[in-house]
Amino acid sequence: QVYKGLDIITNKVSPQEQRLCRHHMISFVDPLVSNYTVVDFRDKAHIEDIFARDKIPIIVGGTNYYIESLLWKVLINTKEKTSIAPGPVTDRKVELEQLDGAELHQRLREVDPEMAAKLHPHDKRKVARSLQVFEETGIPHSEILQHQQQEEGGGPLGGPLKYPHSCILWLHADQAALDQRLEQRVDDMLAAGLLEELRDFHRRYNQEKVAENRQDYQHGIFQSIGFKEFHEYLISEGNCSPETSALLLQKGIQALKQVTKRYARRQNKWVRNRFLRRPGPNVPPVYGLEVSDRSRWEEDVLNPALEIVESFIQGREPPAEPVKMECDMKENKRSHRVCELCNRVIIGDREWAAHTRSKSHLHHLKKRRKLQAANCAAGTQGDSGGAEPWGEDSRLPLA
């Protein structure tokens, strides 16, 4: 929402609603800027200025990573940019992302083996970021993160909270109700003029890039959910039959609905993993508000939220209990294992457990056991050759 344009697809608050309450950080970055980062966002969001006006800032999600940048000391400043303007991207992280993933990961292993062990080789963005941090600071990324966590008030999530007296209101809904609501939201966006918005944005900002085969759906506003899903429809409109165009349009609509529901699931997973399963003193209380039934908005959401916020303002305990989830202190989210049987790298204890139960892994395991049985049979029959059957110690390793 920081970018100008695509107001419908990014669900920006309407001008009428903005007149009811002052909003910040909306529609101020040129759409052609592709090197705008979460650090830029944090630096422009002057929370202290809002406090100075005797107002209470309300940070609204979506994008939870950006919310974290405002609440915690978790970001790492590298060298300052000369400018944030349209034109060629000079960001070192973007340059590194153009390299082969295996080469990137090997570079990281050489300069920061601890961080390399935590990151999957296919996660080019995070690997590139860790390399950028080392290149521009001379300090391994893992060392900086460890220092943040060891600061007073720090914890597993990162550095200390910037605003200790904060709380999180988590609006969640039954999955079936949420999916239905998200599908309806896409239909409402289409009725509000989504196609006209997409065509205009494509004509002004992306048509020339597509013609020169330099479109980029990985950075800036062009990675917004909803724009790239209509790529085929936008580039073929007027150049194909009405029937084909209608099919491509429906394909884009269904893709938008699917990716929107998938993103909502990731948002909820982020809240659970980052805020509810991370023991430590630097995670504020999380209060869950049930929004499955919109007809009960005031009873289930508005009134409880007001009571919680008023309690925080007055310095007393809220009447509602924060959400509590059991933390598995032994679980290692960054454990690094290699399944030689499947030729895969697995990061995290939970992911490893899921992999060992997967159909693919069990299929490879069954094939290996059949091969072992055949070799054992061949070994017992071939005594003259001196072959011995495979024993327990000679089995191929699982990891």
GROMACS .gro file of C-alpha atoms in nm:
model
  399
    1GLN     CA    1   0.000   0.000   0.000
    2VAL     CA    2   0.299   0.235   0.017
    3TYR     CA    3   0.303   0.250  -0.366
    4LYS     CA    4   0.091   0.486  -0.571
    5GLY     CA    5  -0.163   0.302  -0.784
    6LEU     CA    6  -0.349  -0.032  -0.774
    7ASP     CA    7  -0.575   0.103  -0.498
    8ILE     CA    8  -0.836  -0.169  -0.549
    9ILE     CA    9  -0.601  -0.466  -0.575
   10THR     CA   10  -0.407  -0.357  -0.264
   11ASN     CA   11  -0.727  -0.291  -0.066
   12LYS     CA   12  -0.639   0.064   0.030
   13VAL     CA   13  -0.867   0.241   0.272
   14SER     CA   14  -1.105   0.476   0.088
   15PRO     CA   15  -1.060   0.857   0.094
   16GLN     CA   16  -1.391   0.881   0.280
   17GLU     CA   17  -1.265   0.651   0.555
   18GLN     CA   18  -0.931   0.832   0.570
   19ARG     CA   19  -1.118   1.152   0.657
   20LEU     CA   20  -1.254   0.982   0.971
   21CYS     CA   21  -0.908   0.900   1.107
   22ARG     CA   22  -0.566   1.014   0.996
   23HIS     CA   23  -0.376   0.746   0.804
   24HIS     CA   24  -0.004   0.724   0.730
   25MET     CA   25   0.230   0.538   0.493
   26ILE     CA   26  -0.016   0.506   0.203
   27SER     CA   27   0.046   0.589  -0.167
   28PHE     CA   28   0.371   0.784  -0.144
   29VAL     CA   29   0.624   0.567  -0.334
   30ASP     CA   30   0.656   0.582  -0.714
   31PRO     CA   31   0.540   0.251  -0.870
   32LEU     CA   32   0.863   0.224  -1.070
   33VAL     CA   33   1.075   0.216  -0.754
   34SER     CA   34   1.183  -0.143  -0.702
   35ASN     CA   35   1.449  -0.100  -0.432
   36TYR     CA   36   1.217   0.022  -0.155
   37THR     CA   37   1.278  -0.194   0.152
   38VAL     CA   38   1.141  -0.259   0.497
   39VAL     CA   39   1.424  -0.044   0.635
   40ASP     CA   40   1.295   0.251   0.431
   41PHE     CA   41   0.947   0.182   0.566
   42ARG     CA   42   1.068   0.175   0.926
   43ASP     CA   43   1.268   0.494   0.889
   44LYS     CA   44   0.974   0.691   0.746
   45ALA     CA   45   0.720   0.568   1.002
   46HIS     CA   46   0.785   0.823   1.276
   47ILE     CA   47   0.593   0.659   1.560
   48GLU     CA   48   0.744   0.905   1.810
   49ASP     CA   49   0.583   1.198   1.625
   50ILE     CA   50   0.239   1.044   1.681
   51PHE     CA   51   0.311   1.002   2.052
   52ALA     CA   52   0.430   1.364   2.061
   53ARG     CA   53   0.083   1.474   1.943
   54ASP     CA   54  -0.066   1.280   2.237
   55LYS     CA   55  -0.213   1.023   2.000
   56ILE     CA   56  -0.197   0.643   2.009
   57PRO     CA   57  -0.058   0.483   1.691
   58ILE     CA   58  -0.247   0.180   1.562
   59ILE     CA   59  -0.034  -0.036   1.333
   60VAL     CA   60  -0.257  -0.229   1.095
   61GLY     CA   61  -0.170  -0.548   0.907
   62GLY     CA   62  -0.123  -0.710   0.674
   63THR     CA   63   0.232  -0.759   0.607
   64ASN     CA   64   0.352  -0.884   0.944
   65TYR     CA   65   0.721  -0.850   0.860
   66TYR     CA   66   0.671  -0.473   0.824
   67ILE     CA   67   0.480  -0.461   1.152
   68GLU     CA   68   0.770  -0.632   1.327
   69SER     CA   69   1.010  -0.371   1.190
   70LEU     CA   70   0.819  -0.101   1.381
   71LEU     CA   71   0.772  -0.289   1.709
   72TRP     CA   72   1.108  -0.462   1.753
   73LYS     CA   73   1.473  -0.388   1.707
   74VAL     CA   74   1.512  -0.659   1.445
   75LEU     CA   75   1.643  -0.492   1.130
   76ILE     CA   76   2.005  -0.448   1.032
   77ASN     CA   77   2.121  -0.123   0.880
   78THR     CA   78   2.378  -0.164   0.607
   79LYS     CA   79   2.536   0.118   0.409
   80GLU     CA   80   2.304   0.406   0.323
   81LYS     CA   81   2.144   0.427  -0.018
   82THR     CA   82   2.223   0.727  -0.230
   83SER     CA   83   1.859   0.763  -0.337
   84ILE     CA   84   1.528   0.586  -0.373
   85ALA     CA   85   1.413   0.680  -0.719
   86PRO     CA   86   1.284   0.523  -1.041
   87GLY     CA   87   1.543   0.375  -1.271
   88PRO     CA   88   1.797   0.093  -1.267
   89VAL     CA   89   1.815  -0.102  -0.942
   90THR     CA   90   2.156  -0.088  -0.777
   91ASP     CA   91   2.058  -0.270  -0.458
   92ARG     CA   92   2.327  -0.530  -0.386
   93LYS     CA   93   2.070  -0.786  -0.264
   94VAL     CA   94   1.887  -0.770  -0.596
   95GLU     CA   95   2.217  -0.818  -0.781
   96LEU     CA   96   2.300  -1.123  -0.570
   97GLU     CA   97   1.957  -1.276  -0.636
   98GLN     CA   98   2.045  -1.301  -1.004
   99LEU     CA   99   2.314  -1.560  -0.925
  100ASP     CA  100   2.266  -1.935  -0.908
  101GLY     CA  101   2.117  -2.051  -0.577
  102ALA     CA  102   2.385  -2.315  -0.516
  103GLU     CA  103   2.661  -2.061  -0.577
  104LEU     CA  104   2.496  -1.813  -0.341
  105HIS     CA  105   2.467  -2.070  -0.065
  106GLN     CA  106   2.830  -2.178  -0.111
  107ARG     CA  107   2.943  -1.815  -0.077
  108LEU     CA  108   2.745  -1.783   0.244
  109ARG     CA  109   2.893  -2.105   0.384
  110GLU     CA  110   3.241  -1.958   0.334
  111VAL     CA  111   3.175  -1.633   0.522
  112ASP     CA  112   2.895  -1.729   0.764
  113PRO     CA  113   2.861  -2.109   0.804
  114GLU     CA  114   2.623  -2.070   1.099
  115MET     CA  115   2.373  -1.869   0.893
  116ALA     CA  116   2.417  -2.097   0.591
  117ALA     CA  117   2.320  -2.396   0.805
  118LYS     CA  118   1.995  -2.221   0.903
  119LEU     CA  119   1.886  -2.119   0.552
  120HIS     CA  120   1.760  -2.346   0.280
  121PRO     CA  121   1.975  -2.329  -0.038
  122HIS     CA  122   1.661  -2.257  -0.242
  123ASP     CA  123   1.569  -1.950  -0.032
  124LYS     CA  124   1.765  -1.710  -0.251
  125ARG     CA  125   1.620  -1.395  -0.097
  126LYS     CA  126   1.732  -1.474   0.256
  127VAL     CA  127   2.067  -1.613   0.144
  128ALA     CA  128   2.128  -1.301  -0.068
  129ARG     CA  129   2.031  -1.077   0.225
  130SER     CA  130   2.277  -1.252   0.458
  131LEU     CA  131   2.553  -1.213   0.201
  132GLN     CA  132   2.463  -0.846   0.156
  133VAL     CA  133   2.484  -0.789   0.532
  134PHE     CA  134   2.832  -0.942   0.545
  135GLU     CA  135   2.956  -0.754   0.237
  136GLU     CA  136   2.831  -0.416   0.359
  137THR     CA  137   2.917  -0.448   0.730
  138GLY     CA  138   3.206  -0.694   0.736
  139ILE     CA  139   3.027  -0.882   1.017
  140PRO     CA  140   2.856  -1.220   0.974
  141HIS     CA  141   2.476  -1.192   0.974
  142SER     CA  142   2.444  -1.461   1.243
  143GLU     CA  143   2.675  -1.265   1.475
  144ILE     CA  144   2.464  -0.950   1.444
  145LEU     CA  145   2.140  -1.140   1.511
  146GLN     CA  146   2.293  -1.310   1.814
  147HIS     CA  147   2.400  -0.972   1.951
  148GLN     CA  148   2.044  -0.837   1.909
  149GLN     CA  149   1.894  -1.133   2.094
  150GLN     CA  150   2.141  -1.095   2.381
  151GLU     CA  151   2.059  -0.728   2.435
  152GLU     CA  152   1.861  -0.642   2.748
  153GLY     CA  153   1.497  -0.717   2.669
  154GLY     CA  154   1.587  -0.930   2.370
  155GLY     CA  155   1.475  -1.285   2.304
  156PRO     CA  156   1.424  -1.553   2.038
  157LEU     CA  157   1.229  -1.311   1.818
  158GLY     CA  158   1.519  -1.067   1.804
  159GLY     CA  159   1.609  -0.746   1.983
  160PRO     CA  160   1.404  -0.570   2.251
  161LEU     CA  161   1.060  -0.419   2.198
  162LYS     CA  162   1.077  -0.051   2.106
  163TYR     CA  163   0.747   0.018   2.281
  164PRO     CA  164   0.714  -0.208   2.589
  165HIS     CA  165   0.351  -0.116   2.662
  166SER     CA  166   0.206  -0.251   2.340
  167CYS     CA  167  -0.039  -0.529   2.266
  168ILE     CA  168  -0.147  -0.724   1.959
  169LEU     CA  169  -0.511  -0.767   1.855
  170TRP     CA  170  -0.535  -1.074   1.633
  171LEU     CA  171  -0.853  -1.095   1.428
  172HIS     CA  172  -0.908  -1.454   1.321
  173ALA     CA  173  -1.196  -1.650   1.168
  174ASP     CA  174  -1.309  -2.002   1.098
  175GLN     CA  175  -1.127  -2.118   0.784
  176ALA     CA  176  -1.444  -2.194   0.586
  177ALA     CA  177  -1.595  -1.855   0.671
  178LEU     CA  178  -1.267  -1.680   0.589
  179ASP     CA  179  -1.232  -1.854   0.252
  180GLN     CA  180  -1.588  -1.760   0.156
  181ARG     CA  181  -1.528  -1.399   0.261
  182LEU     CA  182  -1.206  -1.376   0.061
  183GLU     CA  183  -1.374  -1.512  -0.253
  184GLN     CA  184  -1.650  -1.255  -0.210
  185ARG     CA  185  -1.388  -0.983  -0.166
  186VAL     CA  186  -1.242  -1.065  -0.509
  187ASP     CA  187  -1.592  -1.045  -0.661
  188ASP     CA  188  -1.643  -0.708  -0.491
  189MET     CA  189  -1.308  -0.586  -0.628
  190LEU     CA  190  -1.415  -0.679  -0.980
  191ALA     CA  191  -1.743  -0.492  -0.931
  192ALA     CA  192  -1.548  -0.188  -0.805
  193GLY     CA  193  -1.350  -0.163  -1.130
  194LEU     CA  194  -1.055  -0.396  -1.081
  195LEU     CA  195  -1.012  -0.476  -1.453
  196GLU     CA  196  -1.003  -0.108  -1.550
  197GLU     CA  197  -0.741  -0.047  -1.280
  198LEU     CA  198  -0.527  -0.338  -1.402
  199ARG     CA  199  -0.548  -0.232  -1.767
  200ASP     CA  200  -0.453   0.128  -1.686
  201PHE     CA  201  -0.162   0.025  -1.462
  202HIS     CA  202  -0.037  -0.225  -1.720
  203ARG     CA  203  -0.054   0.034  -1.999
  204ARG     CA  204   0.131   0.300  -1.798
  205TYR     CA  205   0.393   0.096  -1.617
  206ASN     CA  206   0.431  -0.259  -1.745
  207GLN     CA  207   0.345  -0.284  -2.116
  208GLU     CA  208   0.681  -0.153  -2.231
  209LYS     CA  209   0.866  -0.384  -1.990
  210VAL     CA  210   0.678  -0.687  -2.122
  211ALA     CA  211   0.756  -0.589  -2.482
  212GLU     CA  212   1.127  -0.574  -2.394
  213ASN     CA  213   1.105  -0.896  -2.187
  214ARG     CA  214   1.225  -0.723  -1.871
  215GLN     CA  215   0.913  -0.740  -1.657
  216ASP     CA  216   0.984  -0.824  -1.293
  217TYR     CA  217   0.715  -0.969  -1.068
  218GLN     CA  218   0.953  -1.025  -0.776
  219HIS     CA  219   1.013  -0.668  -0.659
  220GLY     CA  220   0.820  -0.353  -0.581
  221ILE     CA  221   0.451  -0.307  -0.650
  222PHE     CA  222   0.466  -0.553  -0.940
  223GLN     CA  223   0.480  -0.842  -0.692
  224SER     CA  224   0.142  -0.740  -0.547
  225ILE     CA  225  -0.107  -1.023  -0.522
  226GLY     CA  226  -0.350  -0.975  -0.808
  227PHE     CA  227  -0.140  -0.802  -1.071
  228LYS     CA  228   0.083  -1.083  -1.193
  229GLU     CA  229  -0.210  -1.328  -1.180
  230PHE     CA  230  -0.366  -1.139  -1.474
  231HIS     CA  231  -0.045  -1.127  -1.679
  232GLU     CA  232  -0.165  -1.356  -1.959
  233TYR     CA  233  -0.500  -1.178  -1.982
  234LEU     CA  234  -0.344  -0.830  -1.998
  235ILE     CA  235  -0.081  -0.908  -2.262
  236SER     CA  236  -0.325  -1.099  -2.486
  237GLU     CA  237  -0.628  -0.872  -2.460
  238GLY     CA  238  -0.708  -0.743  -2.809
  239ASN     CA  239  -0.470  -0.991  -2.969
  240CYS     CA  240  -0.681  -1.306  -2.930
  241SER     CA  241  -1.039  -1.419  -2.977
  242PRO     CA  242  -1.307  -1.305  -2.729
  243GLU     CA  243  -1.347  -1.667  -2.617
  244THR     CA  244  -0.975  -1.702  -2.538
  245SER     CA  245  -0.972  -1.366  -2.360
  246ALA     CA  246  -1.271  -1.472  -2.149
  247LEU     CA  247  -1.097  -1.796  -2.053
  248LEU     CA  248  -0.778  -1.611  -1.955
  249LEU     CA  249  -0.985  -1.367  -1.750
  250GLN     CA  250  -1.151  -1.650  -1.557
  251LYS     CA  251  -0.811  -1.811  -1.508
  252GLY     CA  252  -0.681  -1.486  -1.357
  253ILE     CA  253  -0.984  -1.450  -1.130
  254GLN     CA  254  -0.951  -1.805  -0.996
  255ALA     CA  255  -0.575  -1.760  -0.949
  256LEU     CA  256  -0.638  -1.440  -0.753
  257LYS     CA  257  -0.887  -1.615  -0.525
  258GLN     CA  258  -0.652  -1.906  -0.463
  259VAL     CA  259  -0.342  -1.696  -0.392
  260THR     CA  260  -0.543  -1.463  -0.164
  261LYS     CA  261  -0.663  -1.756   0.048
  262ARG     CA  262  -0.310  -1.899   0.055
  263TYR     CA  263  -0.170  -1.565   0.173
  264ALA     CA  264  -0.429  -1.542   0.451
  265ARG     CA  265  -0.319  -1.884   0.575
  266ARG     CA  266   0.044  -1.767   0.576
  267GLN     CA  267  -0.052  -1.460   0.778
  268ASN     CA  268  -0.217  -1.671   1.047
  269LYS     CA  269   0.077  -1.911   1.048
  270TRP     CA  270   0.313  -1.615   1.094
  271VAL     CA  271   0.120  -1.496   1.400
  272ARG     CA  272   0.127  -1.841   1.556
  273ASN     CA  273   0.492  -1.911   1.483
  274ARG     CA  274   0.636  -1.566   1.554
  275PHE     CA  275   0.419  -1.438   1.839
  276LEU     CA  276   0.261  -1.739   2.008
  277ARG     CA  277   0.530  -2.006   1.988
  278ARG     CA  278   0.830  -1.789   2.070
  279PRO     CA  279   0.898  -1.784   2.446
  280GLY     CA  280   1.074  -1.473   2.563
  281PRO     CA  281   1.025  -1.137   2.733
  282ASN     CA  282   1.006  -0.938   2.410
  283VAL     CA  283   0.671  -1.067   2.278
  284PRO     CA  284   0.371  -0.853   2.383
  285PRO     CA  285   0.041  -1.016   2.480
  286VAL     CA  286  -0.175  -1.132   2.188
  287TYR     CA  287  -0.552  -1.103   2.223
  288GLY     CA  288  -0.762  -1.311   1.987
  289LEU     CA  289  -1.084  -1.165   1.847
  290GLU     CA  290  -1.325  -1.395   1.663
  291VAL     CA  291  -1.458  -1.247   1.337
  292SER     CA  292  -1.629  -1.546   1.177
  293ASP     CA  293  -1.975  -1.394   1.219
  294ARG     CA  294  -1.974  -1.036   1.093
  295SER     CA  295  -2.323  -0.977   1.232
  296ARG     CA  296  -2.165  -0.998   1.580
  297TRP     CA  297  -1.891  -0.743   1.506
  298GLU     CA  298  -1.971  -0.518   1.804
  299GLU     CA  299  -2.012  -0.802   2.058
  300ASP     CA  300  -1.718  -1.017   1.945
  301VAL     CA  301  -1.468  -0.762   1.816
  302LEU     CA  302  -1.529  -0.392   1.871
  303ASN     CA  303  -1.637  -0.387   2.237
  304PRO     CA  304  -1.373  -0.639   2.359
  305ALA     CA  305  -1.102  -0.451   2.165
  306LEU     CA  306  -1.204  -0.120   2.321
  307GLU     CA  307  -1.194  -0.272   2.669
  308ILE     CA  308  -0.846  -0.416   2.608
  309VAL     CA  309  -0.705  -0.090   2.471
  310GLU     CA  310  -0.863   0.121   2.747
  311SER     CA  311  -0.712  -0.111   3.008
  312PHE     CA  312  -0.365  -0.064   2.858
  313ILE     CA  313  -0.410   0.314   2.851
  314GLN     CA  314  -0.517   0.317   3.216
  315GLY     CA  315  -0.242   0.080   3.325
  316ARG     CA  316  -0.466  -0.201   3.451
  317GLU     CA  317  -0.512  -0.564   3.357
  318PRO     CA  318  -0.753  -0.616   3.066
  319PRO     CA  319  -1.064  -0.823   3.137
  320ALA     CA  320  -0.977  -1.060   2.852
  321GLU     CA  321  -0.705  -1.323   2.875
  322PRO     CA  322  -0.432  -1.318   2.608
  323VAL     CA  323  -0.400  -1.615   2.377
  324LYS     CA  324  -0.175  -1.884   2.519
  325MET     CA  325  -0.017  -2.163   2.319
  326GLU     CA  326   0.217  -2.431   2.442
  327CYS     CA  327   0.576  -2.368   2.339
  328ASP     CA  328   0.795  -2.660   2.248
  329MET     CA  329   1.122  -2.550   2.405
  330LYS     CA  330   1.306  -2.844   2.246
  331GLU     CA  331   1.189  -2.777   1.892
  332ASN     CA  332   1.464  -2.638   1.669
  333LYS     CA  333   1.313  -2.434   1.386
  334ARG     CA  334   1.654  -2.396   1.220
  335SER     CA  335   1.791  -2.750   1.240
  336HIS     CA  336   1.967  -2.853   0.917
  337ARG     CA  337   1.932  -3.205   0.781
  338VAL     CA  338   2.011  -3.363   0.445
  339CYS     CA  339   1.799  -3.655   0.331
  340GLU     CA  340   2.042  -3.835   0.102
  341LEU     CA  341   1.768  -4.081   0.012
  342CYS     CA  342   1.556  -3.803  -0.145
  343ASN     CA  343   1.845  -3.565  -0.218
  344ARG     CA  344   1.678  -3.283  -0.026
  345VAL     CA  345   1.778  -3.031   0.240
  346ILE     CA  346   1.527  -3.000   0.523
  347ILE     CA  347   1.527  -2.702   0.765
  348GLY     CA  348   1.348  -2.737   1.102
  349ASP     CA  349   1.252  -3.025   1.330
  350ARG     CA  350   0.884  -3.010   1.238
  351GLU     CA  351   0.959  -3.003   0.865
  352TRP     CA  352   1.193  -3.302   0.905
  353ALA     CA  353   0.924  -3.501   1.087
  354ALA     CA  354   0.675  -3.419   0.812
  355HIS     CA  355   0.925  -3.516   0.542
  356THR     CA  356   0.999  -3.856   0.694
  357ARG     CA  357   0.625  -3.928   0.689
  358SER     CA  358   0.573  -3.802   0.334
  359LYS     CA  359   0.467  -4.030   0.048
  360SER     CA  360   0.778  -3.938  -0.152
  361HIS     CA  361   1.020  -4.029   0.128
  362LEU     CA  362   0.838  -4.353   0.211
  363HIS     CA  363   0.839  -4.446  -0.158
  364HIS     CA  364   1.217  -4.399  -0.178
  365LEU     CA  365   1.257  -4.590   0.149
  366LYS     CA  366   1.056  -4.884   0.010
  367LYS     CA  367   1.267  -4.890  -0.308
  368ARG     CA  368   1.588  -4.889  -0.106
  369ARG     CA  369   1.475  -5.178   0.111
  370LYS     CA  370   1.387  -5.380  -0.198
  371LEU     CA  371   1.732  -5.307  -0.338
  372GLN     CA  372   1.895  -5.413  -0.011
  373ALA     CA  373   1.694  -5.736  -0.006
  374ALA     CA  374   1.797  -5.812  -0.365
  375ASN     CA  375   2.164  -5.744  -0.285
  376CYS     CA  376   2.146  -5.965   0.024
  377ALA     CA  377   2.001  -6.247  -0.182
  378ALA     CA  378   2.270  -6.203  -0.446
  379GLY     CA  379   2.539  -6.200  -0.175
  380THR     CA  380   2.431  -6.528  -0.016
  381GLN     CA  381   2.420  -6.698  -0.355
  382GLY     CA  382   2.759  -6.567  -0.466
  383ASP     CA  383   2.982  -6.722  -0.198
  384SER     CA  384   3.252  -6.803  -0.453
  385GLY     CA  385   3.295  -6.434  -0.522
  386GLY     CA  386   3.352  -6.356  -0.159
  387ALA     CA  387   3.053  -6.117  -0.142
  388GLU     CA  388   2.889  -6.066   0.195
  389PRO     CA  389   2.529  -5.964   0.264
  390TRP     CA  390   2.470  -5.607   0.379
  391GLY     CA  391   2.443  -5.575   0.749
  392GLU     CA  392   2.271  -5.310   0.959
  393ASP     CA  393   2.576  -5.080   0.956
  394SER     CA  394   2.603  -5.080   0.577
  395ARG     CA  395   2.257  -4.945   0.505
  396LEU     CA  396   2.234  -4.620   0.313
  397PRO     CA  397   2.191  -4.328   0.551
  398LEU     CA  398   1.853  -4.155   0.584
  399ALA     CA  399   2.006  -3.823   0.668
   0.00000   0.00000   0.00000
